[in-house]
Amino acid sequence: MGLFSNKIGLVMGVANDHSIAWAMSEALYAEGAELAFTHLPTPSGERRVKRLLEPHAPKLVLPCDVQNDADIARVFEAVRGVYERLDFLVHSIAFAPPAEIRRPYLDTSRAGWHLAMDISVYSLVAVCREAAPLMPEGGAIVTISYFGGEKVMPGYNVMGVCKAALEHSVRYLAWDLGRERKIRINAISAGPMRTLSSAGISDFDQMRDHAARKSCLNRNVAPAELGTTGLYLLSHLSNGVTGELIHVDCGYSIVGL
């Protein structure tokens, strides 16, 4: 029996095998979880994810446009139809137009700011609202952040502001979801990872090199380490933990020099 035997989860945000959401999915599968997935509502997004998931043959793999409330509702209705409930949810969704990330925050366009906040922050609120009725006995939710939400990381720009909003959304959602529904929600602040999202960040390789040199462990975090932290936050092992931001960055965030 695995830690997640007889547990059902929805993973939102797998783009390819480098995704943090995929590292969590592999850890969850290894512990016996039953997983449903959403993917970007594009043909290329569907192809990549379905190819990745083929060995696992999940019952549900659905497109989801997180800017569309009706589309989000459709996904959760499909989950209800197949499983009747959810035990946990992984939210690993963020986007800003690459041109907006590359320009100084001062020069962020109004349209770019709204788009980045909608997809990267409001999507968490929207999916939590739909997931909550499927967790009548309580549940757990995890989302993904980065240190650029706490400190200025040159080159991260508007996405850093989005992560700050995401992290404080977690705290307010912890209150709203916890009092009556007994649903926990936490965020993982991941060290810099080579993902599809990071490809749009200027000087990303330099950011990774700097993080490794500065960190307490003198290296960058491995995907599997993010996966096992996700296991902890989604399992009964963290039943008393909610509204928290857990840094998984080899100690980078605690070093001042």
Short mmCIF file of C-alpha atoms in Angstrom, two decimals:
data_model
loop_
_atom_site.label_atom_id
_atom_site.label_comp_id
_atom_site.label_asym_id
_atom_site.label_seq_id
_atom_site.Cartn_x
_atom_site.Cartn_y
_atom_site.Cartn_z
CA MET A 1 0.00 0.00 0.00
CA GLY A 2 1.37 3.38 -1.01
CA LEU A 3 0.92 6.65 0.80
CA PHE A 4 -1.69 7.68 -1.82
CA SER A 5 -3.45 4.37 -2.40
CA ASN A 6 -7.18 4.99 -3.00
CA LYS A 7 -6.52 8.74 -3.31
CA ILE A 8 -7.69 10.71 -6.34
CA GLY A 9 -6.06 13.89 -7.55
CA LEU A 10 -6.21 16.39 -10.39
CA VAL A 11 -2.93 17.74 -11.78
CA MET A 12 -3.16 21.03 -13.67
CA GLY A 13 -0.06 22.34 -15.39
CA VAL A 14 1.94 19.47 -16.89
CA ALA A 15 3.47 20.79 -20.12
CA ASN A 16 6.25 18.25 -20.67
CA ASP A 17 8.59 15.94 -18.76
CA HIS A 18 10.51 18.95 -17.35
CA SER A 19 7.43 20.39 -15.64
CA ILE A 20 7.38 20.65 -11.86
CA ALA A 21 3.86 19.26 -12.04
CA TRP A 22 5.26 16.17 -13.76
CA ALA A 23 7.86 15.66 -11.03
CA MET A 24 4.99 15.69 -8.54
CA SER A 25 2.93 13.36 -10.71
CA GLU A 26 5.73 10.80 -10.86
CA ALA A 27 6.06 10.90 -7.07
CA LEU A 28 2.29 10.57 -6.64
CA TYR A 29 2.08 7.66 -9.09
CA ALA A 30 4.88 5.89 -7.22
CA GLU A 31 2.78 6.11 -4.05
CA GLY A 32 -0.35 4.68 -5.66
CA ALA A 33 -2.36 7.80 -6.54
CA GLU A 34 -5.07 7.86 -9.19
CA LEU A 35 -4.51 11.00 -11.28
CA ALA A 36 -6.52 13.06 -13.75
CA PHE A 37 -4.84 15.77 -15.82
CA THR A 38 -5.53 18.98 -17.67
CA HIS A 39 -3.37 20.42 -20.43
CA LEU A 40 -3.10 23.59 -22.47
CA PRO A 41 -6.03 23.89 -24.90
CA THR A 42 -3.79 23.58 -27.96
CA PRO A 43 -3.03 20.63 -30.26
CA SER A 44 0.68 20.73 -29.36
CA GLY A 45 -0.10 20.86 -25.64
CA GLU A 46 -2.40 17.87 -25.97
CA ARG A 47 0.14 15.84 -27.95
CA ARG A 48 2.96 16.43 -25.49
CA VAL A 49 0.93 15.55 -22.42
CA LYS A 50 -0.83 12.51 -23.85
CA ARG A 51 2.49 11.09 -25.09
CA LEU A 52 3.94 11.55 -21.61
CA LEU A 53 0.95 9.94 -19.90
CA GLU A 54 0.55 6.98 -22.25
CA PRO A 55 2.23 4.43 -19.92
CA HIS A 56 -0.14 5.40 -17.09
CA ALA A 57 -3.39 5.42 -19.09
CA PRO A 58 -5.23 7.96 -16.91
CA LYS A 59 -9.01 7.97 -17.16
CA LEU A 60 -9.20 11.74 -17.67
CA VAL A 61 -6.91 13.99 -19.70
CA LEU A 62 -8.73 17.18 -20.62
CA PRO A 63 -7.92 20.56 -22.15
CA CYS A 64 -8.59 23.52 -19.88
CA ASP A 65 -8.60 27.23 -20.64
CA VAL A 66 -8.18 28.70 -17.17
CA GLN A 67 -9.30 32.11 -18.43
CA ASN A 68 -12.74 30.65 -19.05
CA ASP A 69 -14.89 29.87 -16.00
CA ALA A 70 -17.21 27.65 -18.01
CA ASP A 71 -14.26 25.59 -19.22
CA ILE A 72 -12.97 25.17 -15.65
CA ALA A 73 -16.44 24.10 -14.52
CA ARG A 74 -16.59 21.57 -17.37
CA VAL A 75 -13.33 19.97 -16.21
CA PHE A 76 -14.50 19.56 -12.64
CA GLU A 77 -17.86 18.23 -13.75
CA ALA A 78 -15.99 15.60 -15.77
CA VAL A 79 -13.97 14.72 -12.65
CA ARG A 80 -17.21 14.39 -10.69
CA GLY A 81 -18.68 12.15 -13.38
CA VAL A 82 -15.74 9.74 -13.36
CA TYR A 83 -14.57 9.81 -9.73
CA GLU A 84 -17.33 11.55 -7.73
CA ARG A 85 -14.69 13.20 -5.50
CA LEU A 86 -11.20 14.65 -5.25
CA ASP A 87 -8.68 14.19 -2.47
CA PHE A 88 -6.07 16.65 -3.74
CA LEU A 89 -5.25 19.17 -6.45
CA VAL A 90 -1.94 20.30 -7.97
CA HIS A 91 -2.01 23.79 -9.51
CA SER A 92 1.16 24.52 -11.50
CA ILE A 93 -0.02 27.20 -13.91
CA ALA A 94 1.65 30.48 -14.79
CA PHE A 95 2.01 32.61 -17.90
CA ALA A 96 2.98 36.08 -19.01
CA PRO A 97 3.77 37.10 -22.59
CA PRO A 98 7.54 36.73 -23.03
CA ALA A 99 7.81 40.35 -24.18
CA GLU A 100 6.22 41.46 -20.90
CA ILE A 101 8.66 39.42 -18.80
CA ARG A 102 11.66 40.76 -20.70
CA ARG A 103 10.76 44.42 -20.26
CA PRO A 104 11.23 46.28 -16.95
CA TYR A 105 8.24 46.06 -14.63
CA LEU A 106 7.83 49.82 -14.99
CA ASP A 107 7.04 49.27 -18.68
CA THR A 108 4.55 46.42 -18.23
CA SER A 109 1.48 47.03 -20.36
CA ARG A 110 -1.97 47.08 -18.80
CA ALA A 111 -3.10 44.23 -21.04
CA GLY A 112 -0.01 42.17 -20.26
CA TRP A 113 -0.42 42.70 -16.52
CA HIS A 114 -4.05 41.61 -16.60
CA LEU A 115 -3.26 38.53 -18.69
CA ALA A 116 -0.40 37.45 -16.42
CA MET A 117 -2.45 37.96 -13.25
CA ASP A 118 -5.49 36.20 -14.69
CA ILE A 119 -3.64 33.04 -15.70
CA SER A 120 -1.00 32.94 -12.96
CA VAL A 121 -3.06 34.02 -9.95
CA TYR A 122 -6.80 34.14 -10.50
CA SER A 123 -6.75 30.64 -11.99
CA LEU A 124 -5.88 29.31 -8.52
CA VAL A 125 -8.94 31.02 -7.03
CA ALA A 126 -11.16 29.73 -9.82
CA VAL A 127 -10.02 26.10 -9.61
CA CYS A 128 -10.19 26.06 -5.80
CA ARG A 129 -13.78 27.24 -5.97
CA GLU A 130 -14.66 24.34 -8.30
CA ALA A 131 -12.58 21.76 -6.44
CA ALA A 132 -13.99 22.48 -2.98
CA PRO A 133 -17.40 20.80 -3.49
CA LEU A 134 -15.56 17.65 -4.62
CA MET A 135 -13.70 17.51 -1.28
CA PRO A 136 -16.57 17.08 1.22
CA GLU A 137 -14.32 15.30 3.73
CA GLY A 138 -11.47 17.78 3.32
CA GLY A 139 -8.51 17.71 1.00
CA ALA A 140 -5.21 19.31 0.05
CA ILE A 141 -4.10 21.75 -2.65
CA VAL A 142 -0.58 22.74 -3.70
CA THR A 143 0.55 25.52 -6.02
CA ILE A 144 4.01 26.55 -7.25
CA SER A 145 5.80 29.82 -6.63
CA TYR A 146 9.34 31.22 -6.85
CA PHE A 147 11.56 33.49 -4.74
CA GLY A 148 10.92 36.33 -7.20
CA GLY A 149 7.60 36.77 -5.38
CA GLU A 150 9.46 37.80 -2.23
CA LYS A 151 12.56 39.61 -3.48
CA VAL A 152 13.41 41.46 -6.67
CA MET A 153 14.94 39.06 -9.19
CA PRO A 154 16.11 41.15 -12.16
CA GLY A 155 14.65 39.66 -15.32
CA TYR A 156 11.62 38.11 -13.58
CA ASN A 157 9.69 41.40 -13.64
CA VAL A 158 5.89 41.08 -13.92
CA MET A 159 5.98 37.39 -13.04
CA GLY A 160 7.52 38.24 -9.69
CA VAL A 161 4.55 40.46 -8.91
CA CYS A 162 2.24 37.62 -9.97
CA LYS A 163 4.00 35.22 -7.61
CA ALA A 164 3.65 37.69 -4.74
CA ALA A 165 -0.09 37.83 -5.39
CA LEU A 166 -0.25 34.04 -5.69
CA GLU A 167 1.47 33.53 -2.35
CA HIS A 168 -0.88 35.87 -0.50
CA SER A 169 -3.85 34.30 -2.28
CA VAL A 170 -2.76 31.01 -0.71
CA ARG A 171 -3.07 32.57 2.74
CA TYR A 172 -6.55 33.96 2.14
CA LEU A 173 -7.67 30.72 0.49
CA ALA A 174 -6.33 28.77 3.48
CA TRP A 175 -8.73 30.73 5.68
CA ASP A 176 -11.71 30.42 3.35
CA LEU A 177 -11.18 26.73 2.58
CA GLY A 178 -10.11 25.62 6.04
CA ARG A 179 -12.72 26.96 8.43
CA GLU A 180 -15.72 24.98 7.22
CA ARG A 181 -14.42 22.67 4.51
CA LYS A 182 -11.20 21.44 6.21
CA ILE A 183 -9.27 21.84 2.95
CA ARG A 184 -5.60 22.75 3.25
CA ILE A 185 -3.64 24.77 0.68
CA ASN A 186 0.08 25.48 0.55
CA ALA A 187 2.67 26.75 -1.91
CA ILE A 188 6.11 25.46 -2.82
CA SER A 189 8.72 28.09 -3.65
CA ALA A 190 10.90 26.12 -6.04
CA GLY A 191 14.50 26.86 -6.85
CA PRO A 192 15.13 27.82 -10.49
CA MET A 193 14.20 24.92 -12.77
CA ARG A 194 14.59 24.50 -16.53
CA THR A 195 10.95 24.35 -17.58
CA LEU A 196 8.88 25.60 -20.50
CA SER A 197 8.02 28.71 -18.47
CA SER A 198 11.63 29.53 -17.59
CA ALA A 199 12.56 29.63 -21.28
CA GLY A 200 11.07 33.14 -21.47
CA ILE A 201 13.23 34.57 -18.66
CA SER A 202 16.29 36.58 -19.68
CA ASP A 203 19.61 35.33 -18.30
CA PHE A 204 17.96 32.29 -16.72
CA ASP A 205 21.13 30.19 -16.85
CA GLN A 206 22.96 32.89 -14.91
CA MET A 207 20.16 32.87 -12.33
CA ARG A 208 20.57 29.10 -11.92
CA ASP A 209 24.34 29.36 -11.58
CA HIS A 210 24.04 32.12 -9.00
CA ALA A 211 21.44 30.16 -7.01
CA ALA A 212 23.71 27.11 -6.88
CA ARG A 213 26.74 29.12 -5.75
CA LYS A 214 24.81 31.00 -3.07
CA SER A 215 22.75 28.13 -1.69
CA CYS A 216 23.60 26.34 1.56
CA LEU A 217 23.91 23.01 -0.24
CA ASN A 218 26.02 24.49 -3.07
CA ARG A 219 23.71 23.15 -5.77
CA ASN A 220 20.31 23.56 -7.36
CA VAL A 221 17.24 21.58 -6.40
CA ALA A 222 16.38 18.39 -8.29
CA PRO A 223 12.89 17.78 -9.74
CA ALA A 224 12.41 14.70 -7.55
CA GLU A 225 12.94 16.84 -4.44
CA LEU A 226 10.05 19.06 -5.47
CA GLY A 227 7.99 15.92 -6.10
CA THR A 228 8.52 14.54 -2.62
CA THR A 229 7.77 17.90 -1.01
CA GLY A 230 4.52 17.85 -2.95
CA LEU A 231 3.81 14.39 -1.51
CA TYR A 232 4.30 15.71 2.00
CA LEU A 233 2.02 18.73 1.52
CA LEU A 234 -0.71 16.68 -0.16
CA SER A 235 -0.65 13.82 2.33
CA HIS A 236 -1.85 13.30 5.90
CA LEU A 237 1.76 13.84 7.04
CA SER A 238 1.13 17.60 6.83
CA ASN A 239 -2.40 17.66 8.26
CA GLY A 240 -1.56 20.62 10.51
CA VAL A 241 0.04 22.69 7.74
CA THR A 242 -1.92 25.20 5.69
CA GLY A 243 -1.38 28.66 4.23
CA GLU A 244 2.38 28.09 4.16
CA LEU A 245 5.12 28.81 1.63
CA ILE A 246 7.72 26.04 1.70
CA HIS A 247 11.08 26.85 0.10
CA VAL A 248 12.63 23.93 -1.77
CA ASP A 249 15.74 25.69 -3.03
CA CYS A 250 18.70 24.06 -1.25
CA GLY A 251 18.72 26.94 1.24
CA TYR A 252 19.18 29.72 -1.32
CA SER A 253 16.45 31.92 0.17
CA ILE A 254 17.96 32.11 3.68
CA VAL A 255 21.38 33.40 2.61
CA GLY A 256 21.91 37.18 2.63
CA LEU A 257 25.40 37.51 1.22
#
